[in-house]
Structures are given as structure tokens and as C-alpha cells.
mmCIF file of C-alpha atoms and ligand atoms in Angstrom:
data_model
loop_
_atom_site.group_PDB
_atom_site.id
_atom_site.type_symbol
_atom_site.label_atom_id
_atom_site.label_comp_id
_atom_site.label_asym_id
_atom_site.label_seq_id
_atom_site.Cartn_x
_atom_site.Cartn_y
_atom_site.Cartn_z
ATOM 1 C CA MET A 20 49.736 -95.809 45.760
ATOM 2 C CA LYS A 21 48.890 -97.781 42.415
ATOM 3 C CA ALA A 22 51.535 -97.993 39.522
ATOM 4 C CA VAL A 23 52.757 -100.326 37.258
ATOM 5 C CA ARG A 24 56.620 -101.261 37.110
ATOM 6 C CA ILE A 25 58.811 -103.916 35.450
ATOM 7 C CA PHE A 26 61.497 -105.687 37.275
ATOM 8 C CA GLU A 27 62.840 -107.845 34.105
ATOM 9 C CA HIS A 28 62.281 -107.416 30.196
ATOM 10 C CA GLY A 29 59.431 -110.015 28.631
ATOM 11 C CA ASP A 30 56.202 -110.129 27.319
ATOM 12 C CA ILE A 31 52.851 -108.737 29.228
ATOM 13 C CA ASP A 32 53.404 -110.482 32.348
ATOM 14 C CA VAL A 33 56.126 -108.749 33.490
ATOM 15 C CA LEU A 34 54.084 -105.866 33.794
ATOM 16 C CA LYS A 35 53.497 -105.579 37.690
ATOM 17 C CA TYR A 36 50.347 -103.589 38.515
ATOM 18 C CA ASP A 37 50.534 -103.497 42.495
ATOM 19 C CA GLU A 38 50.593 -100.714 45.666
ATOM 20 C CA TYR A 39 54.145 -99.372 45.502
ATOM 21 C CA GLU A 40 55.851 -96.767 48.005
ATOM 22 C CA PHE A 41 54.465 -92.934 47.750
ATOM 23 C CA PRO A 42 57.233 -90.961 45.452
ATOM 24 C CA GLU A 43 60.090 -88.975 47.652
ATOM 25 C CA ILE A 44 59.786 -85.156 47.074
ATOM 26 C CA GLY A 45 63.034 -83.360 47.304
ATOM 27 C CA GLU A 46 62.981 -79.483 47.960
ATOM 28 C CA PHE A 47 63.237 -78.625 44.209
ATOM 29 C CA ASP A 48 60.267 -81.368 43.575
ATOM 30 C CA VAL A 49 56.863 -81.340 42.273
ATOM 31 C CA LEU A 50 54.469 -84.000 43.349
ATOM 32 C CA VAL A 51 51.787 -84.352 40.701
ATOM 33 C CA LYS A 52 48.442 -86.129 41.064
ATOM 34 C CA VAL A 53 48.281 -88.082 37.545
ATOM 35 C CA LYS A 54 44.890 -87.990 35.838
ATOM 36 C CA ALA A 55 45.815 -89.207 32.455
ATOM 37 C CA THR A 56 48.901 -91.271 30.875
ATOM 38 C CA SER A 57 49.527 -93.681 28.126
ATOM 39 C CA VAL A 58 50.949 -96.834 26.479
ATOM 40 C CA SER A 59 53.424 -95.544 23.721
ATOM 41 C CA GLY A 60 55.499 -97.766 21.361
ATOM 42 C CA TRP A 61 58.540 -96.848 23.597
ATOM 43 C CA ASP A 62 57.015 -98.625 26.469
ATOM 44 C CA ILE A 63 56.550 -101.851 24.190
ATOM 45 C CA LYS A 64 60.044 -101.561 23.195
ATOM 46 C CA TYR A 65 61.498 -100.921 26.888
ATOM 47 C CA ARG A 66 59.277 -103.878 28.129
ATOM 48 C CA LYS A 67 60.324 -106.104 25.942
ATOM 49 C CA GLY A 68 64.271 -105.221 26.104
ATOM 50 C CA ALA A 69 64.146 -104.191 22.336
ATOM 51 C CA TRP A 70 66.213 -100.961 22.843
ATOM 52 C CA ARG A 71 69.031 -102.758 24.953
ATOM 53 C CA LYS A 72 69.113 -105.007 22.180
ATOM 54 C CA LEU A 73 69.396 -103.021 19.667
ATOM 55 C CA ASN A 74 72.135 -100.835 21.353
ATOM 56 C CA GLU A 75 73.812 -103.756 23.638
ATOM 57 C CA GLY A 76 72.312 -102.038 26.840
ATOM 58 C CA LYS A 77 74.116 -98.535 26.273
ATOM 59 C CA ALA A 78 72.605 -95.290 26.058
ATOM 60 C CA LEU A 79 71.625 -94.456 22.203
ATOM 61 C CA LEU A 80 73.265 -91.158 22.792
ATOM 62 C CA PRO A 81 76.430 -90.045 24.396
ATOM 63 C CA GLY A 82 76.099 -88.487 27.824
ATOM 64 C CA ARG A 83 72.577 -90.263 28.174
ATOM 65 C CA LYS A 84 72.021 -93.314 30.402
ATOM 66 C CA GLY A 85 71.335 -97.049 29.436
ATOM 67 C CA PHE A 86 67.743 -98.687 30.487
ATOM 68 C CA PRO A 87 67.745 -99.325 34.205
ATOM 69 C CA LEU A 88 65.435 -101.933 35.669
ATOM 70 C CA PRO A 89 63.120 -101.680 37.738
ATOM 71 C CA GLN A 90 61.360 -99.151 35.518
ATOM 72 C CA GLN A 91 57.818 -97.437 36.089
ATOM 73 C CA LEU A 92 56.840 -96.559 32.190
ATOM 74 C CA GLY A 93 54.713 -94.126 30.644
ATOM 75 C CA ARG A 94 56.497 -91.486 28.929
ATOM 76 C CA GLU A 95 53.440 -89.395 28.734
ATOM 77 C CA SER A 96 51.510 -87.587 31.497
ATOM 78 C CA ALA A 97 49.325 -84.748 32.927
ATOM 79 C CA GLY A 98 47.492 -84.189 36.142
ATOM 80 C CA GLU A 99 47.634 -81.621 38.811
ATOM 81 C CA VAL A 100 49.959 -80.592 41.438
ATOM 82 C CA VAL A 101 49.151 -81.628 45.131
ATOM 83 C CA GLN A 102 52.377 -80.548 46.603
ATOM 84 C CA VAL A 103 55.998 -78.781 46.059
ATOM 85 C CA GLY A 104 59.089 -78.859 47.460
ATOM 86 C CA ASN A 105 59.975 -75.898 49.363
ATOM 87 C CA ARG A 106 62.546 -74.029 47.042
ATOM 88 C CA VAL A 107 59.911 -74.773 44.005
ATOM 89 C CA SER A 108 59.229 -71.571 42.383
ATOM 90 C CA ASN A 109 56.978 -71.703 39.236
ATOM 91 C CA PHE A 110 54.081 -74.043 40.346
ATOM 92 C CA GLU A 111 51.845 -74.112 43.204
ATOM 93 C CA VAL A 112 49.001 -76.902 44.299
ATOM 94 C CA GLY A 113 46.517 -76.759 42.217
ATOM 95 C CA ASP A 114 48.174 -76.198 39.268
ATOM 96 C CA ARG A 115 47.352 -78.034 36.086
ATOM 97 C CA VAL A 116 50.573 -79.286 34.187
ATOM 98 C CA LEU A 117 51.990 -81.604 31.297
ATOM 99 C CA GLY A 118 55.033 -83.973 32.462
ATOM 100 C CA LEU A 119 57.439 -83.317 29.814
ATOM 101 C CA VAL A 120 58.489 -85.943 27.374
ATOM 102 C CA HIS A 121 61.582 -84.221 26.350
ATOM 103 C CA PRO A 122 62.674 -81.820 29.468
ATOM 104 C CA GLU A 123 66.000 -79.878 28.496
ATOM 105 C CA ASN A 124 69.131 -79.520 30.538
ATOM 106 C CA SER A 125 69.896 -75.514 29.676
ATOM 107 C CA LEU A 126 73.485 -76.173 30.826
ATOM 108 C CA CYS A 127 75.099 -78.796 28.851
ATOM 109 C CA GLU A 128 76.599 -78.145 25.381
ATOM 110 C CA ASN A 129 73.782 -79.436 23.345
ATOM 111 C CA ALA A 130 71.266 -77.022 24.763
ATOM 112 C CA ILE A 131 73.346 -74.288 24.550
ATOM 113 C CA ARG A 132 73.706 -75.190 20.463
ATOM 114 C CA GLY A 133 70.396 -74.705 20.473
ATOM 115 C CA LEU A 134 69.808 -78.486 20.489
ATOM 116 C CA GLY A 135 67.782 -78.663 23.596
ATOM 117 C CA ASN A 136 66.326 -81.837 22.177
ATOM 118 C CA LEU A 137 69.927 -83.604 22.267
ATOM 119 C CA SER A 138 70.013 -82.662 26.278
ATOM 120 C CA THR A 139 72.815 -84.789 28.026
ATOM 121 C CA GLU A 140 73.348 -85.475 32.154
ATOM 122 C CA LEU A 141 69.583 -85.513 32.788
ATOM 123 C CA ASP A 142 67.142 -88.041 32.878
ATOM 124 C CA TYR A 143 63.926 -89.024 30.689
ATOM 125 C CA PRO A 144 60.273 -90.227 32.491
ATOM 126 C CA GLY A 145 59.694 -93.693 31.597
ATOM 127 C CA HIS A 146 63.822 -94.275 30.197
ATOM 128 C CA THR A 147 66.105 -93.569 33.121
ATOM 129 C CA MET A 148 63.441 -92.232 35.804
ATOM 130 C CA PHE A 149 60.404 -93.498 37.011
ATOM 131 C CA GLY A 150 57.189 -92.484 34.122
ATOM 132 C CA GLY A 151 53.833 -91.634 34.352
ATOM 133 C CA ASN A 152 52.014 -95.157 34.676
ATOM 134 C CA ALA A 153 50.968 -94.377 38.215
ATOM 135 C CA GLN A 154 49.036 -92.492 40.890
ATOM 136 C CA TYR A 155 51.499 -90.058 41.685
ATOM 137 C CA ILE A 156 54.851 -88.904 40.162
ATOM 138 C CA SER A 157 57.078 -86.764 41.723
ATOM 139 C CA ARG A 158 59.741 -84.926 39.569
ATOM 140 C CA PRO A 159 61.801 -81.741 39.439
ATOM 141 C CA GLU A 160 59.923 -78.410 38.353
ATOM 142 C CA HIS A 161 61.768 -78.134 34.831
ATOM 143 C CA TYR A 162 59.828 -81.626 33.815
ATOM 144 C CA PHE A 163 56.691 -79.917 33.805
ATOM 145 C CA MET A 164 54.767 -77.149 31.830
ATOM 146 C CA LYS A 165 51.582 -75.405 32.814
ATOM 147 C CA LEU A 166 48.516 -76.729 31.103
ATOM 148 C CA PRO A 167 46.167 -74.180 29.011
ATOM 149 C CA GLU A 168 42.782 -73.639 30.653
ATOM 150 C CA ASN A 169 40.979 -75.086 27.897
ATOM 151 C CA VAL A 170 43.111 -78.285 27.318
ATOM 152 C CA SER A 171 41.946 -81.160 28.720
ATOM 153 C CA PHE A 172 44.807 -83.621 30.891
ATOM 154 C CA ARG A 173 44.115 -86.678 28.364
ATOM 155 C CA SER A 174 44.641 -84.431 25.392
ATOM 156 C CA ALA A 175 47.805 -82.848 26.675
ATOM 157 C CA ALA A 176 49.050 -86.518 27.526
ATOM 158 C CA ALA A 177 47.967 -88.090 24.281
ATOM 159 C CA GLY A 178 49.754 -85.774 22.099
ATOM 160 C CA ALA A 179 52.952 -85.022 24.638
ATOM 161 C CA TRP A 180 55.351 -87.271 22.737
ATOM 162 C CA ALA A 181 54.388 -87.331 19.020
ATOM 163 C CA TYR A 182 53.185 -83.736 18.488
ATOM 164 C CA PRO A 183 56.251 -81.703 19.321
ATOM 165 C CA THR A 184 58.429 -84.428 17.630
ATOM 166 C CA ALA A 185 56.728 -84.238 14.442
ATOM 167 C CA HIS A 186 56.192 -80.025 15.081
ATOM 168 C CA ARG A 187 60.168 -80.527 14.847
ATOM 169 C CA ILE A 188 60.400 -82.516 11.723
ATOM 170 C CA ILE A 189 57.568 -80.264 9.835
ATOM 171 C CA THR A 190 58.773 -76.914 10.924
ATOM 172 C CA ASP A 191 62.401 -77.338 11.927
ATOM 173 C CA ARG A 192 64.359 -80.243 10.166
ATOM 174 C CA LEU A 193 61.925 -79.935 6.707
ATOM 175 C CA ASN A 194 60.472 -76.627 6.917
ATOM 176 C CA VAL A 195 57.509 -77.553 4.987
ATOM 177 C CA GLN A 196 56.061 -74.716 2.742
ATOM 178 C CA VAL A 197 52.954 -74.408 1.182
ATOM 179 C CA GLY A 198 51.797 -76.557 -1.418
ATOM 180 C CA ASP A 199 54.825 -79.089 -0.836
ATOM 181 C CA VAL A 200 54.011 -82.921 -0.928
ATOM 182 C CA VAL A 201 54.535 -84.965 2.359
ATOM 183 C CA PHE A 202 54.857 -88.445 2.026
ATOM 184 C CA VAL A 203 53.891 -89.689 5.699
ATOM 185 C CA SER A 204 54.307 -93.699 6.248
ATOM 186 C CA GLY A 205 52.516 -95.449 9.126
ATOM 187 C CA SER A 206 50.303 -92.319 8.921
ATOM 188 C CA SER A 207 47.795 -94.206 11.228
ATOM 189 C CA GLY A 208 50.234 -94.291 13.918
ATOM 190 C CA GLY A 209 50.869 -91.605 16.880
ATOM 191 C CA MET A 210 53.612 -89.655 14.938
ATOM 192 C CA GLY A 211 51.737 -90.332 11.554
ATOM 193 C CA ILE A 212 48.277 -88.820 13.008
ATOM 194 C CA ALA A 213 50.500 -85.757 14.321
ATOM 195 C CA THR A 214 52.490 -84.855 11.330
ATOM 196 C CA ILE A 215 49.656 -84.899 9.101
ATOM 197 C CA GLN A 216 47.729 -82.528 11.415
ATOM 198 C CA TRP A 217 51.047 -80.373 11.446
ATOM 199 C CA ALA A 218 51.201 -80.495 7.637
ATOM 200 C CA ASN A 219 47.832 -79.624 7.067
ATOM 201 C CA LEU A 220 48.198 -76.318 8.981
ATOM 202 C CA LYS A 221 51.003 -76.038 6.580
ATOM 203 C CA GLY A 222 49.218 -76.110 3.716
ATOM 204 C CA ALA A 223 50.831 -79.222 2.074
ATOM 205 C CA LEU A 224 49.567 -81.814 0.356
ATOM 206 C CA ILE A 225 49.723 -85.306 2.239
ATOM 207 C CA ILE A 226 50.345 -88.743 1.089
ATOM 208 C CA GLY A 227 49.628 -91.161 3.883
ATOM 209 C CA THR A 228 50.095 -95.051 3.837
ATOM 210 C CA THR A 229 48.493 -97.990 5.718
ATOM 211 C CA ARG A 230 48.596 -101.894 5.058
ATOM 212 C CA ASN A 231 44.870 -101.950 5.639
ATOM 213 C CA SER A 232 42.355 -100.580 3.220
ATOM 214 C CA ASP A 233 39.579 -100.802 5.671
ATOM 215 C CA LYS A 234 41.676 -97.447 7.431
ATOM 216 C CA ILE A 235 41.936 -95.501 4.081
ATOM 217 C CA HIS A 236 39.056 -93.552 4.810
ATOM 218 C CA GLU A 237 39.600 -92.901 8.465
ATOM 219 C CA LEU A 238 43.212 -91.471 7.247
ATOM 220 C CA GLU A 239 41.596 -89.032 4.486
ATOM 221 C CA ARG A 240 39.213 -87.898 7.077
ATOM 222 C CA LEU A 241 42.325 -86.831 9.665
ATOM 223 C CA GLY A 242 43.501 -84.985 6.734
ATOM 224 C CA CYS A 243 45.512 -87.215 3.518
ATOM 225 C CA ASP A 244 44.651 -85.582 0.460
ATOM 226 C CA LYS A 245 45.577 -89.384 -0.787
ATOM 227 C CA VAL A 246 46.224 -92.616 1.190
ATOM 228 C CA VAL A 247 48.040 -95.492 -0.689
ATOM 229 C CA ASN A 248 48.051 -99.349 0.590
ATOM 230 C CA THR A 249 51.521 -100.327 0.707
ATOM 231 C CA SER A 250 50.534 -103.907 0.502
ATOM 232 C CA ALA A 251 50.109 -103.931 -3.198
ATOM 233 C CA PRO A 252 53.306 -104.079 -5.053
ATOM 234 C CA VAL A 253 55.966 -101.441 -5.327
ATOM 235 C CA ASN A 254 55.501 -100.526 -8.878
ATOM 236 C CA GLU A 255 51.661 -100.355 -8.379
ATOM 237 C CA VAL A 256 52.042 -97.762 -5.237
ATOM 238 C CA VAL A 257 54.591 -95.543 -7.294
ATOM 239 C CA ASN A 258 52.351 -95.485 -10.183
ATOM 240 C CA GLU A 259 49.784 -94.009 -8.098
ATOM 241 C CA ILE A 260 52.147 -91.373 -6.146
ATOM 242 C CA ASN A 261 53.056 -90.060 -9.406
ATOM 243 C CA GLU A 262 49.844 -90.112 -10.846
ATOM 244 C CA PHE A 263 49.023 -87.682 -7.477
ATOM 245 C CA THR A 264 51.846 -85.588 -8.030
ATOM 246 C CA LYS A 265 51.606 -85.331 -11.833
ATOM 247 C CA GLY A 266 55.220 -86.854 -12.102
ATOM 248 C CA ARG A 267 56.512 -84.071 -10.182
ATOM 249 C CA GLY A 268 57.270 -86.315 -7.147
ATOM 250 C CA VAL A 269 57.654 -85.650 -3.299
ATOM 251 C CA ASP A 270 59.077 -83.015 -1.666
ATOM 252 C CA HIS A 271 59.268 -84.604 1.892
ATOM 253 C CA ALA A 272 59.127 -88.129 2.662
ATOM 254 C CA ILE A 273 58.878 -89.001 6.645
ATOM 255 C CA GLU A 274 59.763 -92.728 7.071
ATOM 256 C CA TYR A 275 57.423 -94.375 10.198
ATOM 257 C CA THR A 276 57.838 -98.264 9.819
ATOM 258 C CA GLY A 277 61.422 -99.362 8.780
ATOM 259 C CA ALA A 278 59.438 -101.048 5.736
ATOM 260 C CA SER A 279 61.794 -101.888 2.921
ATOM 261 C CA ASN A 280 59.201 -101.676 0.495
ATOM 262 C CA ILE A 281 58.239 -98.088 1.785
ATOM 263 C CA GLN A 282 61.847 -97.120 1.547
ATOM 264 C CA GLU A 283 61.811 -98.142 -1.968
ATOM 265 C CA ILE A 284 58.582 -96.147 -2.775
ATOM 266 C CA ILE A 285 60.257 -93.187 -1.461
ATOM 267 C CA LEU A 286 63.464 -93.522 -3.670
ATOM 268 C CA LYS A 287 61.400 -93.905 -6.413
ATOM 269 C CA THR A 288 58.961 -90.902 -6.087
ATOM 270 C CA ILE A 289 61.197 -88.189 -4.403
ATOM 271 C CA ARG A 290 61.766 -85.266 -6.058
ATOM 272 C CA THR A 291 64.638 -83.867 -7.225
ATOM 273 C CA GLY A 292 66.102 -81.741 -4.403
ATOM 274 C CA GLY A 293 63.989 -83.915 -2.005
ATOM 275 C CA THR A 294 64.688 -84.506 1.703
ATOM 276 C CA ILE A 295 64.197 -87.940 3.307
ATOM 277 C CA CYS A 296 63.516 -88.091 7.188
ATOM 278 C CA PRO A 297 63.982 -91.472 7.966
ATOM 279 C CA VAL A 298 62.423 -92.043 11.724
ATOM 280 C CA GLY A 299 61.269 -95.333 12.087
ATOM 281 C CA GLY A 300 64.881 -97.173 12.425
ATOM 282 C CA ASP A 301 63.716 -99.152 15.596
ATOM 283 C CA MET A 302 60.952 -100.940 13.890
ATOM 284 C CA SER A 303 63.309 -102.998 11.588
ATOM 285 C CA SER A 304 67.143 -103.264 11.649
ATOM 286 C CA ASN A 305 67.066 -102.468 7.490
ATOM 287 C CA PRO A 306 69.846 -100.075 6.349
ATOM 288 C CA PHE A 307 68.086 -97.430 4.213
ATOM 289 C CA PRO A 308 69.074 -98.777 0.887
ATOM 290 C CA VAL A 309 70.431 -95.325 -0.694
ATOM 291 C CA ARG A 310 73.240 -94.837 -2.837
ATOM 292 C CA VAL A 311 75.946 -92.222 -3.021
ATOM 293 C CA ILE A 312 74.846 -91.451 -6.814
ATOM 294 C CA ASP A 313 71.160 -90.790 -5.380
ATOM 295 C CA PHE A 314 72.467 -87.957 -3.703
ATOM 296 C CA THR A 315 74.482 -86.761 -6.781
ATOM 297 C CA ARG A 316 71.572 -87.663 -8.958
ATOM 298 C CA LEU A 317 68.799 -86.331 -6.945
ATOM 299 C CA GLU A 318 70.766 -83.492 -4.798
ATOM 300 C CA LEU A 319 68.926 -85.882 -2.022
ATOM 301 C CA ASN A 320 68.661 -84.386 1.295
ATOM 302 C CA MET A 321 68.447 -86.905 4.298
ATOM 303 C CA VAL A 322 67.861 -85.534 7.812
ATOM 304 C CA GLY A 323 67.696 -87.044 11.353
ATOM 305 C CA ILE A 324 65.473 -86.584 14.038
ATOM 306 C CA ARG A 325 65.682 -87.008 17.973
ATOM 307 C CA GLY A 326 62.860 -85.671 19.878
ATOM 308 C CA SER A 327 61.856 -82.313 20.306
ATOM 309 C CA ARG A 328 62.684 -78.860 22.001
ATOM 310 C CA LEU A 329 60.870 -76.901 24.455
ATOM 311 C CA LYS A 330 59.835 -74.749 21.729
ATOM 312 C CA ASP A 331 58.308 -77.319 19.813
ATOM 313 C CA GLN A 332 56.528 -78.384 23.247
ATOM 314 C CA VAL A 333 55.069 -75.006 23.949
ATOM 315 C CA ALA A 334 53.917 -75.035 20.008
ATOM 316 C CA PHE A 335 51.588 -78.056 20.925
ATOM 317 C CA LEU A 336 50.183 -76.623 23.889
ATOM 318 C CA TRP A 337 49.677 -73.217 22.264
ATOM 319 C CA ALA A 338 48.228 -75.325 18.893
ATOM 320 C CA LEU A 339 45.963 -77.550 21.383
ATOM 321 C CA SER A 340 44.431 -74.335 23.057
ATOM 322 C CA LEU A 341 43.650 -73.144 19.908
ATOM 323 C CA GLY A 342 41.938 -76.336 18.706
ATOM 324 C CA THR A 343 44.096 -76.255 15.459
ATOM 325 C CA ILE A 344 45.418 -79.716 16.251
ATOM 326 C CA LYS A 345 43.422 -82.596 18.100
ATOM 327 C CA PRO A 346 45.480 -85.843 19.463
ATOM 328 C CA ILE A 347 43.154 -88.808 18.407
ATOM 329 C CA ILE A 348 42.416 -90.968 21.230
ATOM 330 C CA PHE A 349 41.310 -94.645 20.172
ATOM 331 C CA LYS A 350 40.605 -96.055 23.843
ATOM 332 C CA THR A 351 40.787 -94.848 27.402
ATOM 333 C CA MET A 352 41.601 -97.818 29.829
ATOM 334 C CA PRO A 353 41.865 -98.313 33.724
ATOM 335 C CA LEU A 354 45.593 -98.389 34.821
ATOM 336 C CA ASN A 355 44.965 -102.108 36.104
ATOM 337 C CA ALA A 356 44.099 -103.141 32.492
ATOM 338 C CA ILE A 357 47.911 -102.321 31.665
ATOM 339 C CA LYS A 358 48.649 -106.064 30.166
ATOM 340 C CA GLU A 359 45.598 -105.270 27.718
ATOM 341 C CA ALA A 360 46.591 -101.748 26.966
ATOM 342 C CA HIS A 361 50.325 -103.099 25.637
ATOM 343 C CA GLU A 362 48.298 -105.906 23.623
ATOM 344 C CA LEU A 363 46.300 -103.591 21.929
ATOM 345 C CA VAL A 364 49.199 -101.203 21.094
ATOM 346 C CA GLU A 365 51.291 -103.898 19.959
ATOM 347 C CA ASN A 366 49.055 -106.084 18.049
ATOM 348 C CA GLY A 367 45.822 -104.107 17.891
ATOM 349 C CA LYS A 368 44.991 -104.052 13.839
ATOM 350 C CA ASP A 369 42.477 -101.560 13.768
ATOM 351 C CA VAL A 370 43.896 -99.255 16.360
ATOM 352 C CA VAL A 371 44.201 -95.612 14.710
ATOM 353 C CA GLY A 372 45.227 -93.008 17.638
ATOM 354 C CA LYS A 373 46.170 -93.235 20.859
ATOM 355 C CA VAL A 374 45.576 -95.712 23.944
ATOM 356 C CA MET A 375 45.413 -93.952 27.466
ATOM 357 C CA LEU A 376 45.601 -95.108 30.978
ATOM 358 C CA ASP A 377 43.297 -93.585 33.822
ATOM 359 C CA PRO A 378 45.127 -94.541 37.516
ATOM 360 C CA TRP A 379 41.920 -93.650 39.181
ATOM 361 C CA VAL A 380 39.384 -95.761 37.981
ATOM 362 C CA HIS A 381 39.171 -99.555 38.716
HETATM 363 N N1 NAP B 424 63.499 -90.032 16.638
HETATM 364 C C1 NAP B 424 62.358 -89.681 17.610
HETATM 365 O O1 NAP B 424 62.391 -88.563 17.992
HETATM 366 C C2 NAP B 424 61.208 -90.315 17.799
HETATM 367 C C3 NAP B 424 60.164 -89.910 18.477
HETATM 368 C C4 NAP B 424 58.809 -90.420 18.447
HETATM 369 C C5 NAP B 424 58.781 -91.802 17.863
HETATM 370 N N2 NAP B 424 59.656 -92.503 17.192
HETATM 371 C C6 NAP B 424 59.833 -93.421 15.993
HETATM 372 O O2 NAP B 424 58.672 -93.290 15.411
HETATM 373 C C7 NAP B 424 58.241 -94.135 14.859
HETATM 374 C C8 NAP B 424 56.654 -94.720 14.852
HETATM 375 O O3 NAP B 424 56.491 -94.234 15.722
HETATM 376 P P1 NAP B 424 54.415 -94.587 16.396
HETATM 377 O O4 NAP B 424 54.165 -94.119 17.612
HETATM 378 O O5 NAP B 424 53.921 -93.486 15.142
HETATM 379 O O6 NAP B 424 54.664 -95.730 15.856
HETATM 380 P P2 NAP B 424 53.460 -96.632 15.534
HETATM 381 O O7 NAP B 424 52.232 -96.161 16.338
HETATM 382 O O8 NAP B 424 53.622 -98.155 16.233
HETATM 383 O O9 NAP B 424 52.799 -96.672 14.069
HETATM 384 C C9 NAP B 424 53.222 -96.661 13.045
HETATM 385 C C10 NAP B 424 52.712 -97.367 11.987
HETATM 386 O O10 NAP B 424 53.284 -98.278 11.213
HETATM 387 C C11 NAP B 424 52.859 -98.999 10.385
HETATM 388 N N3 NAP B 424 53.384 -99.934 10.198
HETATM 389 C C12 NAP B 424 54.097 -100.628 11.669
HETATM 390 N N4 NAP B 424 55.032 -101.724 11.087
HETATM 391 C C13 NAP B 424 55.013 -101.843 9.933
HETATM 392 C C14 NAP B 424 55.680 -102.454 8.886
HETATM 393 N N5 NAP B 424 56.506 -103.662 9.203
HETATM 394 N N6 NAP B 424 55.507 -102.256 7.367
HETATM 395 C C15 NAP B 424 54.698 -101.282 7.135
HETATM 396 N N7 NAP B 424 54.081 -100.739 7.852
HETATM 397 C C16 NAP B 424 54.011 -100.600 9.451
HETATM 398 C C17 NAP B 424 51.519 -99.586 11.054
HETATM 399 O O11 NAP B 424 50.308 -98.682 10.139
HETATM 400 P P3 NAP B 424 49.454 -99.658 9.537
HETATM 401 O O12 NAP B 424 48.997 -101.128 10.122
HETATM 402 O O13 NAP B 424 48.112 -98.689 9.058
HETATM 403 O O14 NAP B 424 49.890 -99.899 8.109
HETATM 404 C C18 NAP B 424 51.266 -98.548 12.253
HETATM 405 O O15 NAP B 424 50.095 -97.723 12.529
HETATM 406 C C19 NAP B 424 58.967 -95.390 15.360
HETATM 407 O O16 NAP B 424 59.905 -95.856 15.022
HETATM 408 C C20 NAP B 424 59.107 -94.587 16.785
HETATM 409 O O17 NAP B 424 59.996 -95.056 17.691
HETATM 410 C C21 NAP B 424 60.891 -91.590 16.812
#
């Protein structure tokens, strides 16, 4: 079968589109013909070895593995079941399925504590086991969920990572309420768009950011009530936000970029009792410049986020089937255009939405 693998870290030339052996199918495994997969920011960082450098090759979470090579990238995938192992009980040939970005190990301590997103002792597709950038994948059955009838492979795979994670941020970590002001930095990215859509469903007012004025109209169309251009001086942006919130400030600030000017804007506009959720830590190694006095002065809250639980992934598929969320696809490319696809995700200036791959067109 055709697939893309990397055997070393580096620039796009390490991406090897080639003919590889067909995946093995164990008795608990499901073999899926991949109909849609994607290139995500994670894939770029994995390819470049950025994650390995960030944590000296060790896993980012105790109990999880590091970053093995060779690797088949692609956290997101959806397709059709073509074969099942003889001890598989939940799937049959012909089922349309989503490959879970965050499978759970229900027996591990974190999952028992209700934190299935922090599951340990299991492998993650495109991270510690082969991902979806291939014509076929084989995984244990608890790595899949059935797609609702009216949900396309492409939209399911396009939203599989960002939407469940953003759902957890909005509904669980921040518990956003009707009328809250939510600041979403890097809002044209995969996470940003998903966050805007969930926050809209919650009845929040959304402030988005971009460094590129050409994206402002599109971000407003996608649901932002106000978009600020963070290339402007910090104080100008702060004034714009204060004007929008009538001096009341921002209830929840979700930070997807790691940019120090955006962190400064947040600390100057967060309201008393507000909450900051810093997410884009891997985009830069800057520490978030918050002082102990800020916690006292503002009774500030800060919350972390790592992935989604199964319930967030179920909520994603349900909302997709209802049509209340809609992953935005920028472009779909053949799997053999993997180098161009990585280039686009890494450096494309006008990209709003996901870059998808089709393993069956050439
Ligand atoms: N913790 C978790 O569970 C979790 C899960 C998924 C993703 N993440 C993280 O969330 C972050 C966002 O992911 P994503 O997929 O949405 O990223 P993305 O698609 O690369 O988008 C981020 C956006 O941020 C803006 N941006 C990028 N670099 C910037 C910089 N230096 N200064 C200011 N703005 C910048 C860009 O928008 P403009 O060009 O319009 O300014 C870009 O569209 C990443 O760090 C990712 O690793 C975390």
C-alpha cells in the first residue's frame, strides 16, 4: 500500500511517499481503508524533531512514550472498515469510522479519575504508533468510533483533533457561559476556528486575533464578534479590546500562539476573576509572564489543557451530524503531494482551515 513515513527528523525531504507492507491485523484489530487524513501542526513538529528537542526525547507525560522512528504521521483519519479480527465485537466490514486522536485506556489511573484525556499505557496514532497518512491502517477496535450516517469522512477527519480539544476547553476547563467574552488568539488556526464555533454555540462574545488584516473578514464570517490585528502596538490592541468590552475586560483568554505580545495583551485585558488557558506553549519557549501579584490583584485563574476525553469526541460527532459545527477545509491534496502539503501548513500565509490528504487520488 502507499503511505508516507519518516525515518529521520528534518525538512520536507524526510517525508517518504512509497509502497510499504500492508498492516498486520491482530484478533482485536480493525483494518480500515483510509478515505481522508490530514497534515496538522503536530505532524510538522514531529517531522522536524521539535517535540524531541523540547523534552530531550522523553515523553511529555509520565507513562507515555517518547517519539519513535520510523513514524507514519497523521493524527487524524477516517475511513471504511474492510476487515475485522476474530475477537472484534463492535465493528463489522462496511462500517464508516473515525480514527480517534485521543483513544482512552479505561483501566489506567487517570481515566478512572475522569481524566481519560491523560490516559497512559496506550499508544497514540501518529505519535507512538503509525498514523493515518496511508491507504490502510490497522488498530485495536477501541481506537475507532462509528461515524453518523450524514457525516462525511473528510469533515470528520478534518475536525477530529481540534474540535474535541476545543470542546473540552470551552465546556470543561473554562465552563463558558452565555454572554461571556472569550479571547481566542491565533484564531485562524485549526484550534482557533474550532474554539470560535463552540464558543458561539455557548452564546459567548468572541474576540479573535490575526497578524494578517486579509483574514479579518473571514474570521468575522466564521463567528468572531471582533478581530484585532496583533501586528499593531500592544497598547493600541488593548484599547480596542477595552472599547469592545466597555472596560469590563475579557472573561476567558485562550492563547494558541506563544507570542509574547499576545500574552501581554491578555494580562492587560483579562477581567477580575478571569481565566487564562495557555495552549500554544510549543510555538515558543517563552514563559507566560504572569506574576504572583496578578493572581492576588485579579484573583486570576490559569488552567492547562491536554487533549480531549471520549465524551468530547462523542460531542464532536454529534454536533457534526446536527450541522451545528463545520470544520473548515482549506485544501485537499493527494497523499503523494505530502511535501507541498507540509509546506503549506508550515508556511502558508493565507491558510484558514485544514489541509487534507486523499490517499486514493494521484
Ligand atoms: N494542549 C492540547 O491539547 C493541544 C491540542 C491541539 C493543539 N494544541 C496546540 O495549540 C496551538 C494551536 O494549534 P493550531 O493547530 O491551531 O495551530 P496553527 O494552525 O498553526 O494556528 C495557529 C495560528 O496562530 C497564529 N500564529 C502562529 N504563529 C504566531 C506567532 N508567532 N505570533 C502570533 N500568532 C501566530 C497564526 O495565525 P495568523 O497568521 O492569522 O496570525 C496561526 O494560524 C499549537 O501550539 C498546538 O500544538 C494543543
